[in-house]
Tab-separated table of C-alpha atoms in Angstrom:
chain	number	residue	atom	x	y	z
A	1189	UNK	CA	-18.292	-41.677	37.178
A	1190	UNK	CA	-18.355	-44.232	40.181
A	1191	UNK	CA	-20.662	-47.015	40.191
A	1192	UNK	CA	-21.262	-49.192	43.457
A	1193	UNK	CA	-23.114	-52.458	43.643
A	1194	UNK	CA	-24.654	-52.369	47.081
A	1195	UNK	CA	-24.637	-55.547	49.171
A	1196	UNK	CA	-27.569	-56.449	51.446
A	1197	UNK	CA	-25.106	-56.308	54.366
A	1198	UNK	CA	-24.051	-52.838	53.544
A	1199	UNK	CA	-25.878	-49.883	55.611
A	1200	UNK	CA	-27.620	-47.649	53.298
A	1201	UNK	CA	-26.630	-44.495	55.120
A	1202	UNK	CA	-22.966	-45.258	54.966
A	1203	UNK	CA	-23.296	-46.069	51.325
A	1204	UNK	CA	-24.893	-42.506	50.655
A	1205	UNK	CA	-22.321	-40.759	52.776
A	1206	UNK	CA	-19.497	-42.539	50.813
A	1207	UNK	CA	-21.072	-41.302	47.585
A	1208	UNK	CA	-21.241	-37.840	48.976
A	1209	UNK	CA	-17.573	-37.958	49.665
A	1210	UNK	CA	-17.075	-39.077	46.016
A	1211	UNK	CA	-18.920	-36.097	45.011
A	1212	UNK	CA	-17.044	-33.636	47.207
A	1213	UNK	CA	-13.649	-34.956	45.988
A	1214	UNK	CA	-14.470	-33.941	42.250
A	1215	UNK	CA	-16.461	-36.974	41.032
A	1216	UNK	CA	-19.174	-35.706	39.012
A	1217	UNK	CA	-21.614	-38.533	39.096
A	1218	UNK	CA	-22.190	-41.473	41.469
A	1219	UNK	CA	-24.442	-44.625	40.627
A	1220	UNK	CA	-25.614	-46.581	43.634
A	1221	UNK	CA	-27.173	-49.970	42.491
A	1222	UNK	CA	-29.384	-51.726	44.862
A	1223	UNK	CA	-30.005	-55.288	43.285
A	1224	UNK	CA	-32.095	-56.637	46.202
A	1225	UNK	CA	-34.588	-53.800	46.025
A	1226	UNK	CA	-34.125	-53.303	42.226
A	1227	UNK	CA	-33.223	-49.605	42.654
A	1228	UNK	CA	-30.601	-47.341	41.076
A	1229	UNK	CA	-29.868	-43.864	42.581
A	1230	UNK	CA	-27.944	-41.482	40.225
A	1231	UNK	CA	-26.356	-38.916	42.247
A	1232	UNK	CA	-24.772	-35.502	41.125
A	1233	UNK	CA	-23.792	-32.427	42.969
A	1234	UNK	CA	-27.356	-31.001	42.491
A	1235	UNK	CA	-29.560	-33.929	42.319
A	1236	UNK	CA	-30.489	-37.512	43.336
A	1237	UNK	CA	-32.612	-39.420	40.771
A	1238	UNK	CA	-34.249	-42.865	41.590
A	1239	UNK	CA	-34.666	-45.540	38.875
A	1240	UNK	CA	-36.805	-48.502	39.692
A	1241	UNK	CA	-37.591	-51.724	37.961
A	1242	UNK	CA	-39.312	-50.822	34.492
A	1243	UNK	CA	-37.593	-47.613	34.237
A	1244	UNK	CA	-34.560	-46.760	32.039
A	1245	UNK	CA	-31.730	-45.309	34.103
A	1246	UNK	CA	-29.489	-42.705	32.273
A	1247	UNK	CA	-26.273	-40.555	32.963
A	1248	UNK	CA	-26.767	-37.023	33.962
A	1249	UNK	CA	-23.294	-35.378	33.348
A	1250	UNK	CA	-20.867	-38.325	32.198
A	1251	UNK	CA	-21.203	-40.374	29.093
A	1252	UNK	CA	-24.262	-38.054	28.044
A	1253	UNK	CA	-26.774	-40.237	26.112
A	1254	UNK	CA	-25.738	-43.506	27.869
A	1255	UNK	CA	-28.932	-45.189	29.284
A	1256	UNK	CA	-29.758	-48.789	30.302
A	1257	UNK	CA	-33.034	-50.516	31.299
A	1258	UNK	CA	-33.076	-51.228	34.957
A	1259	UNK	CA	-34.237	-54.622	34.611
A	1260	UNK	CA	-31.749	-55.478	32.020
A	1261	UNK	CA	-28.886	-54.267	34.242
A	1262	UNK	CA	-30.124	-56.290	37.230
A	1263	UNK	CA	-30.982	-59.451	35.171
């Protein structure tokens, strides 16, 4: 599991490309946290899930059963 907090100065395309590289090198799940836009992207080899303010983000393949409210995480 990799989690990355994305800075407002980061280029989103670069962040997603890096996440794809993690997945291609055996990482099973990547969380990209965008605090400024209050979004969390959970990426696996097969899917990208988007969680917004008011949602509960959850793991898909690692730490099965773990979840956290987006608003609580970004508080």
